[in-house]
Amino acid sequence: MDQAQNLRNIVKKHIEANGSKHNARVITVTSGKGGVGKTSVSLNLAIQFRKMGKRVIILDADFGLANIEVMIGAVPKYNLSDMIYRGKNLKDILLTGPEGIQYISGGSGISQFEELSKDQIIYLLHEFGQLESMADIIIIDTGAGISHAVMEFVASGREILLVTTPEPTSITDAYSLLKSLNRHESFDRENTVIRLLANKVKDYKDGENLYNKLDMVVSRFLQMKLEFLGMIPDDERMSKSIIIQNPVSVSFPESRASKSFLQIAEILMDKREEYIYDKRGLSYIFAKYFGIRRGNRKCYPE
């Protein structure tokens, strides 16, 4: 049996055994380009969910850039790379941040997923399966852009939150991401919801206008459904919170930005019933991710 077939069997058995057992709702936060505030969105939504009493874990999947800990001024002792290559377990790499949210740093040196052994993959899928029982909500903060790694995460997710700003390049890059997603063989058009969050806009009307511009071309040329989730205003206190490395939802809870994050979190919680019976939990997403092609053959089942 060749290595690709062996990996297909590993992933298939994992999905069959665990596909319907996960508990956590998984939200994948992504963007077409860097600098649009994607990680700030992930972090502040996590904090607002936590204030609602939810157990929240953020997975920093922008491997090598360590965005989450930079935003909160932390220096993690261990990260995901240590679990893969240095024998650390989930408890070693699960860190606690503001308001009691938990997060996992992607760390560096994780560009070699293609070279993971059978035992490493089995171990990681087992650990991620445990993670799902430890949280009500898991937020995956992906890298920006349309790299292979980013698109694997986005295409395998059930609930996608696309962050963009009014800048023309941000809108164009968001469209490019959706175009790549539409072509991705793992993308399940019928069972995936994509919501647009307009960041750094003047007001709700501005955010809605941004959505309408993007939705018009997405509907016409991609025939994809895009929902408008809401907006985060261009608030100077957001910039200040980044400088002091303390999320705006903690440092300035009465700010316009913080109140908007609360509103977005409440909207998302109102839609939670849609995901109770969904099978695409975190371990499923990683199972698909570990199915990186070898020799242009799929290493995961459809």
PDB file of C-alpha atoms in Angstrom:
ATOM      1  CA  MET A   1       0.000   0.000   0.000  1.00  0.00           C
ATOM      2  CA  ASP A   2       1.476   3.385  -0.995  1.00  0.00           C
ATOM      3  CA  GLN A   3       1.733   6.281   1.443  1.00  0.00           C
ATOM      4  CA  ALA A   4      -1.116   8.260  -0.123  1.00  0.00           C
ATOM      5  CA  GLN A   5      -3.523   5.328   0.164  1.00  0.00           C
ATOM      6  CA  ASN A   6      -2.407   4.748   3.726  1.00  0.00           C
ATOM      7  CA  LEU A   7      -3.212   8.356   4.636  1.00  0.00           C
ATOM      8  CA  ARG A   8      -6.586   8.142   2.921  1.00  0.00           C
ATOM      9  CA  ASN A   9      -7.436   5.163   5.097  1.00  0.00           C
ATOM     10  CA  ILE A  10      -6.295   6.913   8.279  1.00  0.00           C
ATOM     11  CA  VAL A  11      -8.392   9.992   7.569  1.00  0.00           C
ATOM     12  CA  LYS A  12     -11.411   7.992   6.439  1.00  0.00           C
ATOM     13  CA  LYS A  13     -11.424   5.906   9.614  1.00  0.00           C
ATOM     14  CA  HIS A  14     -11.075   9.026  11.734  1.00  0.00           C
ATOM     15  CA  ILE A  15     -13.993  10.790  10.044  1.00  0.00           C
ATOM     16  CA  GLU A  16     -16.196   7.696  10.224  1.00  0.00           C
ATOM     17  CA  ALA A  17     -15.414   7.202  13.907  1.00  0.00           C
ATOM     18  CA  ASN A  18     -15.527  10.836  15.025  1.00  0.00           C
ATOM     19  CA  GLY A  19     -17.356  12.844  12.395  1.00  0.00           C
ATOM     20  CA  SER A  20     -20.594  13.171  14.364  1.00  0.00           C
ATOM     21  CA  LYS A  21     -19.128  13.335  17.895  1.00  0.00           C
ATOM     22  CA  HIS A  22     -17.708  16.819  18.048  1.00  0.00           C
ATOM     23  CA  ASN A  23     -19.339  19.401  20.279  1.00  0.00           C
ATOM     24  CA  ALA A  24     -17.728  22.700  19.376  1.00  0.00           C
ATOM     25  CA  ARG A  25     -18.998  25.080  16.760  1.00  0.00           C
ATOM     26  CA  VAL A  26     -16.159  26.025  14.407  1.00  0.00           C
ATOM     27  CA  ILE A  27     -15.950  29.484  12.825  1.00  0.00           C
ATOM     28  CA  THR A  28     -13.241  30.068  10.226  1.00  0.00           C
ATOM     29  CA  VAL A  29     -12.148  33.715  10.019  1.00  0.00           C
ATOM     30  CA  THR A  30     -10.316  34.673   6.851  1.00  0.00           C
ATOM     31  CA  SER A  31      -9.494  37.561   4.505  1.00  0.00           C
ATOM     32  CA  GLY A  32      -8.288  38.123   0.984  1.00  0.00           C
ATOM     33  CA  LYS A  33      -5.299  40.195   2.101  1.00  0.00           C
ATOM     34  CA  GLY A  34      -3.358  41.084   5.198  1.00  0.00           C
ATOM     35  CA  GLY A  35      -3.879  44.240   7.215  1.00  0.00           C
ATOM     36  CA  VAL A  36      -7.682  44.223   7.248  1.00  0.00           C
ATOM     37  CA  GLY A  37      -8.013  43.356  10.947  1.00  0.00           C
ATOM     38  CA  LYS A  38      -8.768  39.644  10.670  1.00  0.00           C
ATOM     39  CA  THR A  39      -6.920  38.666  13.850  1.00  0.00           C
ATOM     40  CA  SER A  40      -8.461  41.562  15.783  1.00  0.00           C
ATOM     41  CA  VAL A  41     -11.867  40.289  14.701  1.00  0.00           C
ATOM     42  CA  SER A  42     -11.041  36.735  15.816  1.00  0.00           C
ATOM     43  CA  LEU A  43      -9.732  37.893  19.175  1.00  0.00           C
ATOM     44  CA  ASN A  44     -12.491  40.355  20.014  1.00  0.00           C
ATOM     45  CA  LEU A  45     -15.279  38.009  18.973  1.00  0.00           C
ATOM     46  CA  ALA A  46     -13.723  35.336  21.169  1.00  0.00           C
ATOM     47  CA  ILE A  47     -13.722  37.751  24.104  1.00  0.00           C
ATOM     48  CA  GLN A  48     -17.365  38.704  23.521  1.00  0.00           C
ATOM     49  CA  PHE A  49     -18.365  35.033  23.321  1.00  0.00           C
ATOM     50  CA  ARG A  50     -16.467  34.443  26.556  1.00  0.00           C
ATOM     51  CA  LYS A  51     -18.342  37.289  28.248  1.00  0.00           C
ATOM     52  CA  MET A  52     -21.522  35.423  27.284  1.00  0.00           C
ATOM     53  CA  GLY A  53     -20.258  32.458  29.261  1.00  0.00           C
ATOM     54  CA  LYS A  54     -19.055  30.397  26.303  1.00  0.00           C
ATOM     55  CA  ARG A  55     -15.860  28.343  26.344  1.00  0.00           C
ATOM     56  CA  VAL A  56     -13.792  29.694  23.457  1.00  0.00           C
ATOM     57  CA  ILE A  57     -10.555  28.507  21.859  1.00  0.00           C
ATOM     58  CA  ILE A  58      -8.729  30.325  19.063  1.00  0.00           C
ATOM     59  CA  LEU A  59      -6.446  28.359  16.784  1.00  0.00           C
ATOM     60  CA  ASP A  60      -3.882  30.655  15.196  1.00  0.00           C
ATOM     61  CA  ALA A  61      -3.574  28.971  11.812  1.00  0.00           C
ATOM     62  CA  ASP A  62      -1.414  31.681  10.304  1.00  0.00           C
ATOM     63  CA  PHE A  63       1.561  29.414  10.859  1.00  0.00           C
ATOM     64  CA  GLY A  64       4.844  31.115  11.610  1.00  0.00           C
ATOM     65  CA  LEU A  65       3.499  34.634  12.213  1.00  0.00           C
ATOM     66  CA  ALA A  66       2.176  34.248  15.778  1.00  0.00           C
ATOM     67  CA  ASN A  67      -0.485  36.948  15.357  1.00  0.00           C
ATOM     68  CA  ILE A  68      -2.617  36.178  18.402  1.00  0.00           C
ATOM     69  CA  GLU A  69       0.180  36.433  20.967  1.00  0.00           C
ATOM     70  CA  VAL A  70       1.472  39.628  19.353  1.00  0.00           C
ATOM     71  CA  MET A  71      -1.985  41.167  19.760  1.00  0.00           C
ATOM     72  CA  ILE A  72      -2.037  40.393  23.496  1.00  0.00           C
ATOM     73  CA  GLY A  73       1.669  40.803  24.239  1.00  0.00           C
ATOM     74  CA  ALA A  74       2.234  37.169  25.210  1.00  0.00           C
ATOM     75  CA  VAL A  75       5.245  34.922  24.702  1.00  0.00           C
ATOM     76  CA  PRO A  76       4.000  31.309  24.626  1.00  0.00           C
ATOM     77  CA  LYS A  77       6.364  28.647  25.873  1.00  0.00           C
ATOM     78  CA  TYR A  78       4.999  26.017  23.476  1.00  0.00           C
ATOM     79  CA  ASN A  79       2.997  26.016  20.247  1.00  0.00           C
ATOM     80  CA  LEU A  80       1.464  23.619  17.730  1.00  0.00           C
ATOM     81  CA  SER A  81       4.876  22.873  16.282  1.00  0.00           C
ATOM     82  CA  ASP A  82       5.989  21.556  19.680  1.00  0.00           C
ATOM     83  CA  MET A  83       3.037  19.165  19.772  1.00  0.00           C
ATOM     84  CA  ILE A  84       3.814  17.859  16.296  1.00  0.00           C
ATOM     85  CA  TYR A  85       7.572  17.510  16.529  1.00  0.00           C
ATOM     86  CA  ARG A  86       8.592  17.636  20.197  1.00  0.00           C
ATOM     87  CA  GLY A  87       6.159  15.377  22.021  1.00  0.00           C
ATOM     88  CA  LYS A  88       4.135  18.045  23.809  1.00  0.00           C
ATOM     89  CA  ASN A  89       0.447  17.399  24.391  1.00  0.00           C
ATOM     90  CA  LEU A  90      -2.648  19.541  24.099  1.00  0.00           C
ATOM     91  CA  LYS A  91      -2.472  20.779  27.696  1.00  0.00           C
ATOM     92  CA  ASP A  92       1.094  21.975  27.132  1.00  0.00           C
ATOM     93  CA  ILE A  93       0.192  24.196  24.180  1.00  0.00           C
ATOM     94  CA  LEU A  94      -3.273  25.424  25.225  1.00  0.00           C
ATOM     95  CA  LEU A  95      -2.759  28.946  26.547  1.00  0.00           C
ATOM     96  CA  THR A  96      -5.028  31.350  28.413  1.00  0.00           C
ATOM     97  CA  GLY A  97      -5.593  34.903  27.218  1.00  0.00           C
ATOM     98  CA  PRO A  98      -7.776  37.914  28.125  1.00  0.00           C
ATOM     99  CA  GLU A  99     -11.116  37.221  29.806  1.00  0.00           C
ATOM    100  CA  GLY A 100     -10.211  33.529  30.048  1.00  0.00           C
ATOM    101  CA  ILE A 101     -10.261  32.763  26.339  1.00  0.00           C
ATOM    102  CA  GLN A 102      -7.864  30.002  25.330  1.00  0.00           C
ATOM    103  CA  TYR A 103      -5.687  29.886  22.256  1.00  0.00           C
ATOM    104  CA  ILE A 104      -3.121  27.777  20.441  1.00  0.00           C
ATOM    105  CA  SER A 105      -0.189  29.396  18.722  1.00  0.00           C
ATOM    106  CA  GLY A 106       0.664  27.940  15.337  1.00  0.00           C
ATOM    107  CA  GLY A 107       4.332  28.681  15.830  1.00  0.00           C
ATOM    108  CA  SER A 108       6.851  28.228  13.057  1.00  0.00           C
ATOM    109  CA  GLY A 109       8.162  25.296  11.098  1.00  0.00           C
ATOM    110  CA  ILE A 110       4.766  23.816  10.223  1.00  0.00           C
ATOM    111  CA  SER A 111       5.113  24.124   6.496  1.00  0.00           C
ATOM    112  CA  GLN A 112       6.046  20.458   6.250  1.00  0.00           C
ATOM    113  CA  PHE A 113       2.641  18.852   6.814  1.00  0.00           C
ATOM    114  CA  GLU A 114       3.243  16.805   3.693  1.00  0.00           C
ATOM    115  CA  GLU A 115       6.026  14.985   5.522  1.00  0.00           C
ATOM    116  CA  LEU A 116       4.111  13.969   8.640  1.00  0.00           C
ATOM    117  CA  SER A 117       4.197  10.305   9.489  1.00  0.00           C
ATOM    118  CA  LYS A 118       1.178   8.074  10.006  1.00  0.00           C
ATOM    119  CA  ASP A 119       1.704   8.113  13.779  1.00  0.00           C
ATOM    120  CA  GLN A 120       1.966  11.921  13.851  1.00  0.00           C
ATOM    121  CA  ILE A 121      -1.285  12.327  11.944  1.00  0.00           C
ATOM    122  CA  ILE A 122      -3.151   9.845  14.154  1.00  0.00           C
ATOM    123  CA  TYR A 123      -1.847  11.613  17.270  1.00  0.00           C
ATOM    124  CA  LEU A 124      -2.835  15.073  16.025  1.00  0.00           C
ATOM    125  CA  LEU A 125      -6.333  14.012  14.992  1.00  0.00           C
ATOM    126  CA  HIS A 126      -6.817  12.419  18.404  1.00  0.00           C
ATOM    127  CA  GLU A 127      -5.685  15.603  20.173  1.00  0.00           C
ATOM    128  CA  PHE A 128      -7.917  17.834  18.063  1.00  0.00           C
ATOM    129  CA  GLY A 129     -10.817  15.504  18.754  1.00  0.00           C
ATOM    130  CA  GLN A 130     -10.259  16.159  22.457  1.00  0.00           C
ATOM    131  CA  LEU A 131     -10.085  19.885  21.854  1.00  0.00           C
ATOM    132  CA  GLU A 132     -13.602  19.867  20.461  1.00  0.00           C
ATOM    133  CA  SER A 133     -15.007  18.638  23.756  1.00  0.00           C
ATOM    134  CA  MET A 134     -13.231  21.438  25.627  1.00  0.00           C
ATOM    135  CA  ALA A 135     -14.931  24.351  23.864  1.00  0.00           C
ATOM    136  CA  ASP A 136     -18.330  25.617  22.817  1.00  0.00           C
ATOM    137  CA  ILE A 137     -16.795  27.685  20.015  1.00  0.00           C
ATOM    138  CA  ILE A 138     -13.495  27.239  18.181  1.00  0.00           C
ATOM    139  CA  ILE A 139     -12.307  30.129  16.031  1.00  0.00           C
ATOM    140  CA  ILE A 140      -9.755  29.345  13.336  1.00  0.00           C
ATOM    141  CA  ASP A 141      -7.778  32.473  12.494  1.00  0.00           C
ATOM    142  CA  THR A 142      -6.368  31.623   9.066  1.00  0.00           C
ATOM    143  CA  GLY A 143      -3.555  33.284   7.202  1.00  0.00           C
ATOM    144  CA  ALA A 144      -4.507  35.977   4.718  1.00  0.00           C
ATOM    145  CA  GLY A 145      -4.681  35.424   0.989  1.00  0.00           C
ATOM    146  CA  ILE A 146      -5.279  32.380  -1.186  1.00  0.00           C
ATOM    147  CA  SER A 147      -2.309  30.143  -0.450  1.00  0.00           C
ATOM    148  CA  HIS A 148      -2.857  26.388  -0.496  1.00  0.00           C
ATOM    149  CA  ALA A 149      -2.778  26.198   3.313  1.00  0.00           C
ATOM    150  CA  VAL A 150      -5.362  28.974   3.723  1.00  0.00           C
ATOM    151  CA  MET A 151      -7.728  27.540   1.133  1.00  0.00           C
ATOM    152  CA  GLU A 152      -7.613  24.055   2.696  1.00  0.00           C
ATOM    153  CA  PHE A 153      -8.861  25.504   5.978  1.00  0.00           C
ATOM    154  CA  VAL A 154     -11.469  27.743   4.370  1.00  0.00           C
ATOM    155  CA  ALA A 155     -12.819  25.124   1.955  1.00  0.00           C
ATOM    156  CA  SER A 156     -13.221  22.509   4.690  1.00  0.00           C
ATOM    157  CA  GLY A 157     -15.109  24.798   7.060  1.00  0.00           C
ATOM    158  CA  ARG A 158     -18.847  24.970   7.577  1.00  0.00           C
ATOM    159  CA  GLU A 159     -19.071  28.579   8.721  1.00  0.00           C
ATOM    160  CA  ILE A 160     -16.805  31.180   7.110  1.00  0.00           C
ATOM    161  CA  LEU A 161     -16.415  34.780   8.242  1.00  0.00           C
ATOM    162  CA  LEU A 162     -14.804  36.903   5.538  1.00  0.00           C
ATOM    163  CA  VAL A 163     -13.289  40.170   6.765  1.00  0.00           C
ATOM    164  CA  THR A 164     -12.759  43.059   4.365  1.00  0.00           C
ATOM    165  CA  THR A 165     -12.420  46.841   4.405  1.00  0.00           C
ATOM    166  CA  PRO A 166     -13.565  49.604   2.009  1.00  0.00           C
ATOM    167  CA  GLU A 167     -10.127  49.739   0.354  1.00  0.00           C
ATOM    168  CA  PRO A 168     -10.444  48.709  -3.306  1.00  0.00           C
ATOM    169  CA  THR A 169      -7.565  46.220  -2.961  1.00  0.00           C
ATOM    170  CA  SER A 170      -9.268  44.596   0.012  1.00  0.00           C
ATOM    171  CA  ILE A 171     -12.508  44.150  -1.919  1.00  0.00           C
ATOM    172  CA  THR A 172     -10.666  42.828  -4.972  1.00  0.00           C
ATOM    173  CA  ASP A 173      -8.676  40.355  -2.879  1.00  0.00           C
ATOM    174  CA  ALA A 174     -11.810  39.219  -1.060  1.00  0.00           C
ATOM    175  CA  TYR A 175     -13.355  38.445  -4.438  1.00  0.00           C
ATOM    176  CA  SER A 176     -10.205  36.537  -5.460  1.00  0.00           C
ATOM    177  CA  LEU A 177     -10.471  34.418  -2.324  1.00  0.00           C
ATOM    178  CA  LEU A 178     -14.120  33.614  -3.049  1.00  0.00           C
ATOM    179  CA  LYS A 179     -13.222  32.786  -6.648  1.00  0.00           C
ATOM    180  CA  SER A 180     -10.523  30.360  -5.470  1.00  0.00           C
ATOM    181  CA  LEU A 181     -12.895  28.886  -2.908  1.00  0.00           C
ATOM    182  CA  ASN A 182     -15.552  28.364  -5.575  1.00  0.00           C
ATOM    183  CA  ARG A 183     -13.068  26.301  -7.599  1.00  0.00           C
ATOM    184  CA  HIS A 184     -11.760  24.275  -4.660  1.00  0.00           C
ATOM    185  CA  GLU A 185     -12.698  20.613  -4.807  1.00  0.00           C
ATOM    186  CA  SER A 186     -13.394  20.428  -1.053  1.00  0.00           C
ATOM    187  CA  PHE A 187     -15.840  23.337  -1.067  1.00  0.00           C
ATOM    188  CA  ASP A 188     -19.380  22.249  -0.249  1.00  0.00           C
ATOM    189  CA  ARG A 189     -21.472  25.027  -1.745  1.00  0.00           C
ATOM    190  CA  GLU A 190     -24.800  23.740  -0.453  1.00  0.00           C
ATOM    191  CA  ASN A 191     -23.725  23.289   3.167  1.00  0.00           C
ATOM    192  CA  THR A 192     -21.393  26.206   3.770  1.00  0.00           C
ATOM    193  CA  VAL A 193     -22.388  29.662   4.937  1.00  0.00           C
ATOM    194  CA  ILE A 194     -20.166  32.638   4.072  1.00  0.00           C
ATOM    195  CA  ARG A 195     -20.700  35.877   5.945  1.00  0.00           C
ATOM    196  CA  LEU A 196     -19.072  39.207   5.191  1.00  0.00           C
ATOM    197  CA  LEU A 197     -17.903  41.450   8.019  1.00  0.00           C
ATOM    198  CA  ALA A 198     -17.097  44.992   6.914  1.00  0.00           C
ATOM    199  CA  ASN A 199     -14.252  46.348   9.031  1.00  0.00           C
ATOM    200  CA  LYS A 200     -12.973  49.921   9.415  1.00  0.00           C
ATOM    201  CA  VAL A 201     -16.065  51.516   7.898  1.00  0.00           C
ATOM    202  CA  LYS A 202     -17.718  54.821   8.804  1.00  0.00           C
ATOM    203  CA  ASP A 203     -21.104  53.404   9.769  1.00  0.00           C
ATOM    204  CA  TYR A 204     -23.565  50.602   9.062  1.00  0.00           C
ATOM    205  CA  LYS A 205     -24.648  52.105   5.748  1.00  0.00           C
ATOM    206  CA  ASP A 206     -21.017  52.183   4.613  1.00  0.00           C
ATOM    207  CA  GLY A 207     -20.639  48.544   5.568  1.00  0.00           C
ATOM    208  CA  GLU A 208     -23.801  47.610   3.747  1.00  0.00           C
ATOM    209  CA  ASN A 209     -22.623  49.440   0.625  1.00  0.00           C
ATOM    210  CA  LEU A 210     -19.355  47.525   0.745  1.00  0.00           C
ATOM    211  CA  TYR A 211     -21.298  44.261   1.006  1.00  0.00           C
ATOM    212  CA  ASN A 212     -23.573  45.193  -1.900  1.00  0.00           C
ATOM    213  CA  LYS A 213     -20.596  45.922  -4.164  1.00  0.00           C
ATOM    214  CA  LEU A 214     -18.982  42.575  -3.472  1.00  0.00           C
ATOM    215  CA  ASP A 215     -22.217  40.607  -3.437  1.00  0.00           C
ATOM    216  CA  MET A 216     -23.206  41.957  -6.845  1.00  0.00           C
ATOM    217  CA  VAL A 217     -20.112  40.558  -8.586  1.00  0.00           C
ATOM    218  CA  VAL A 218     -20.079  37.371  -6.505  1.00  0.00           C
ATOM    219  CA  SER A 219     -23.696  36.624  -7.397  1.00  0.00           C
ATOM    220  CA  ARG A 220     -23.193  37.427 -11.068  1.00  0.00           C
ATOM    221  CA  PHE A 221     -19.896  35.726 -11.809  1.00  0.00           C
ATOM    222  CA  LEU A 222     -19.573  33.034  -9.120  1.00  0.00           C
ATOM    223  CA  GLN A 223     -23.217  32.274  -8.362  1.00  0.00           C
ATOM    224  CA  MET A 224     -22.318  32.118  -4.679  1.00  0.00           C
ATOM    225  CA  LYS A 225     -24.446  33.214  -1.754  1.00  0.00           C
ATOM    226  CA  LEU A 226     -22.863  35.821   0.498  1.00  0.00           C
ATOM    227  CA  GLU A 227     -24.528  37.063   3.679  1.00  0.00           C
ATOM    228  CA  PHE A 228     -23.955  40.414   5.355  1.00  0.00           C
ATOM    229  CA  LEU A 229     -23.029  39.888   9.012  1.00  0.00           C
ATOM    230  CA  GLY A 230     -22.472  43.507   9.980  1.00  0.00           C
ATOM    231  CA  MET A 231     -19.725  46.065  10.456  1.00  0.00           C
ATOM    232  CA  ILE A 232     -16.984  47.249  12.793  1.00  0.00           C
ATOM    233  CA  PRO A 233     -16.506  51.038  12.676  1.00  0.00           C
ATOM    234  CA  ASP A 234     -13.216  52.777  12.025  1.00  0.00           C
ATOM    235  CA  ASP A 235     -12.542  53.525  15.684  1.00  0.00           C
ATOM    236  CA  GLU A 236      -9.310  55.161  16.876  1.00  0.00           C
ATOM    237  CA  ARG A 237      -9.568  53.163  20.078  1.00  0.00           C
ATOM    238  CA  MET A 238      -9.146  50.008  18.052  1.00  0.00           C
ATOM    239  CA  SER A 239      -5.785  51.291  16.835  1.00  0.00           C
ATOM    240  CA  LYS A 240      -4.820  52.306  20.361  1.00  0.00           C
ATOM    241  CA  SER A 241      -5.721  48.882  21.738  1.00  0.00           C
ATOM    242  CA  ILE A 242      -3.423  47.248  19.190  1.00  0.00           C
ATOM    243  CA  ILE A 243      -0.545  49.516  20.226  1.00  0.00           C
ATOM    244  CA  ILE A 244      -0.996  48.708  23.927  1.00  0.00           C
ATOM    245  CA  GLN A 245      -1.530  45.013  23.094  1.00  0.00           C
ATOM    246  CA  ASN A 246      -4.842  44.809  24.915  1.00  0.00           C
ATOM    247  CA  PRO A 247      -7.977  43.956  22.843  1.00  0.00           C
ATOM    248  CA  VAL A 248     -10.462  46.780  22.473  1.00  0.00           C
ATOM    249  CA  SER A 249     -13.222  44.635  23.999  1.00  0.00           C
ATOM    250  CA  VAL A 250     -11.178  44.622  27.213  1.00  0.00           C
ATOM    251  CA  SER A 251      -9.365  47.959  27.175  1.00  0.00           C
ATOM    252  CA  PHE A 252     -12.252  50.093  25.876  1.00  0.00           C
ATOM    253  CA  PRO A 253     -15.486  48.139  26.470  1.00  0.00           C
ATOM    254  CA  GLU A 254     -17.655  51.217  25.899  1.00  0.00           C
ATOM    255  CA  SER A 255     -16.080  52.091  22.545  1.00  0.00           C
ATOM    256  CA  ARG A 256     -18.006  51.898  19.278  1.00  0.00           C
ATOM    257  CA  ALA A 257     -15.803  49.053  18.103  1.00  0.00           C
ATOM    258  CA  SER A 258     -16.314  46.999  21.253  1.00  0.00           C
ATOM    259  CA  LYS A 259     -20.095  47.467  21.125  1.00  0.00           C
ATOM    260  CA  SER A 260     -20.080  46.403  17.482  1.00  0.00           C
ATOM    261  CA  PHE A 261     -18.145  43.236  18.316  1.00  0.00           C
ATOM    262  CA  LEU A 262     -20.740  42.463  20.974  1.00  0.00           C
ATOM    263  CA  GLN A 263     -23.531  42.966  18.450  1.00  0.00           C
ATOM    264  CA  ILE A 264     -21.815  40.683  15.915  1.00  0.00           C
ATOM    265  CA  ALA A 265     -21.309  38.009  18.581  1.00  0.00           C
ATOM    266  CA  GLU A 266     -24.990  38.201  19.528  1.00  0.00           C
ATOM    267  CA  ILE A 267     -26.036  37.827  15.890  1.00  0.00           C
ATOM    268  CA  LEU A 268     -23.821  34.765  15.509  1.00  0.00           C
ATOM    269  CA  MET A 269     -25.194  33.235  18.708  1.00  0.00           C
ATOM    270  CA  ASP A 270     -28.728  33.695  17.383  1.00  0.00           C
ATOM    271  CA  LYS A 271     -27.726  31.464  14.463  1.00  0.00           C
ATOM    272  CA  ARG A 272     -26.154  28.712  16.587  1.00  0.00           C
ATOM    273  CA  GLU A 273     -28.951  26.207  16.091  1.00  0.00           C
ATOM    274  CA  GLU A 274     -27.920  25.750  12.474  1.00  0.00           C
ATOM    275  CA  TYR A 275     -24.682  24.019  13.511  1.00  0.00           C
ATOM    276  CA  ILE A 276     -25.763  21.527  16.177  1.00  0.00           C
ATOM    277  CA  TYR A 277     -25.889  18.547  13.855  1.00  0.00           C
ATOM    278  CA  ASP A 278     -23.115  19.536  11.506  1.00  0.00           C
ATOM    279  CA  LYS A 279     -20.300  16.974  11.168  1.00  0.00           C
ATOM    280  CA  ARG A 280     -17.512  19.287  10.105  1.00  0.00           C
ATOM    281  CA  GLY A 281     -15.769  19.900  13.405  1.00  0.00           C
ATOM    282  CA  LEU A 282     -12.148  20.827  13.995  1.00  0.00           C
ATOM    283  CA  SER A 283     -10.774  17.304  13.695  1.00  0.00           C
ATOM    284  CA  TYR A 284     -12.641  16.884  10.395  1.00  0.00           C
ATOM    285  CA  ILE A 285     -11.150  20.122   9.078  1.00  0.00           C
ATOM    286  CA  PHE A 286      -7.662  19.015  10.053  1.00  0.00           C
ATOM    287  CA  ALA A 287      -8.273  15.583   8.606  1.00  0.00           C
ATOM    288  CA  LYS A 288      -8.975  17.264   5.306  1.00  0.00           C
ATOM    289  CA  TYR A 289      -5.993  19.543   5.795  1.00  0.00           C
ATOM    290  CA  PHE A 290      -3.676  16.592   6.371  1.00  0.00           C
ATOM    291  CA  GLY A 291      -4.953  15.254   3.079  1.00  0.00           C
ATOM    292  CA  ILE A 292      -2.497  17.524   1.250  1.00  0.00           C
ATOM    293  CA  ARG A 293      -2.016  16.014  -2.175  1.00  0.00           C
ATOM    294  CA  ARG A 294       0.911  13.764  -2.898  1.00  0.00           C
ATOM    295  CA  GLY A 295       1.546  13.076  -6.520  1.00  0.00           C
ATOM    296  CA  ASN A 296      -1.691  14.964  -7.356  1.00  0.00           C
ATOM    297  CA  ARG A 297      -3.752  12.272  -5.642  1.00  0.00           C
ATOM    298  CA  LYS A 298      -6.163  12.978  -2.819  1.00  0.00           C
ATOM    299  CA  CYS A 299      -5.198  11.712   0.616  1.00  0.00           C
ATOM    300  CA  TYR A 300      -8.702  12.083   2.006  1.00  0.00           C
ATOM    301  CA  PRO A 301     -12.130  10.684   1.125  1.00  0.00           C
ATOM    302  CA  GLU A 302     -14.930  12.658  -0.377  1.00  0.00           C
TER     303      GLU A 302
END
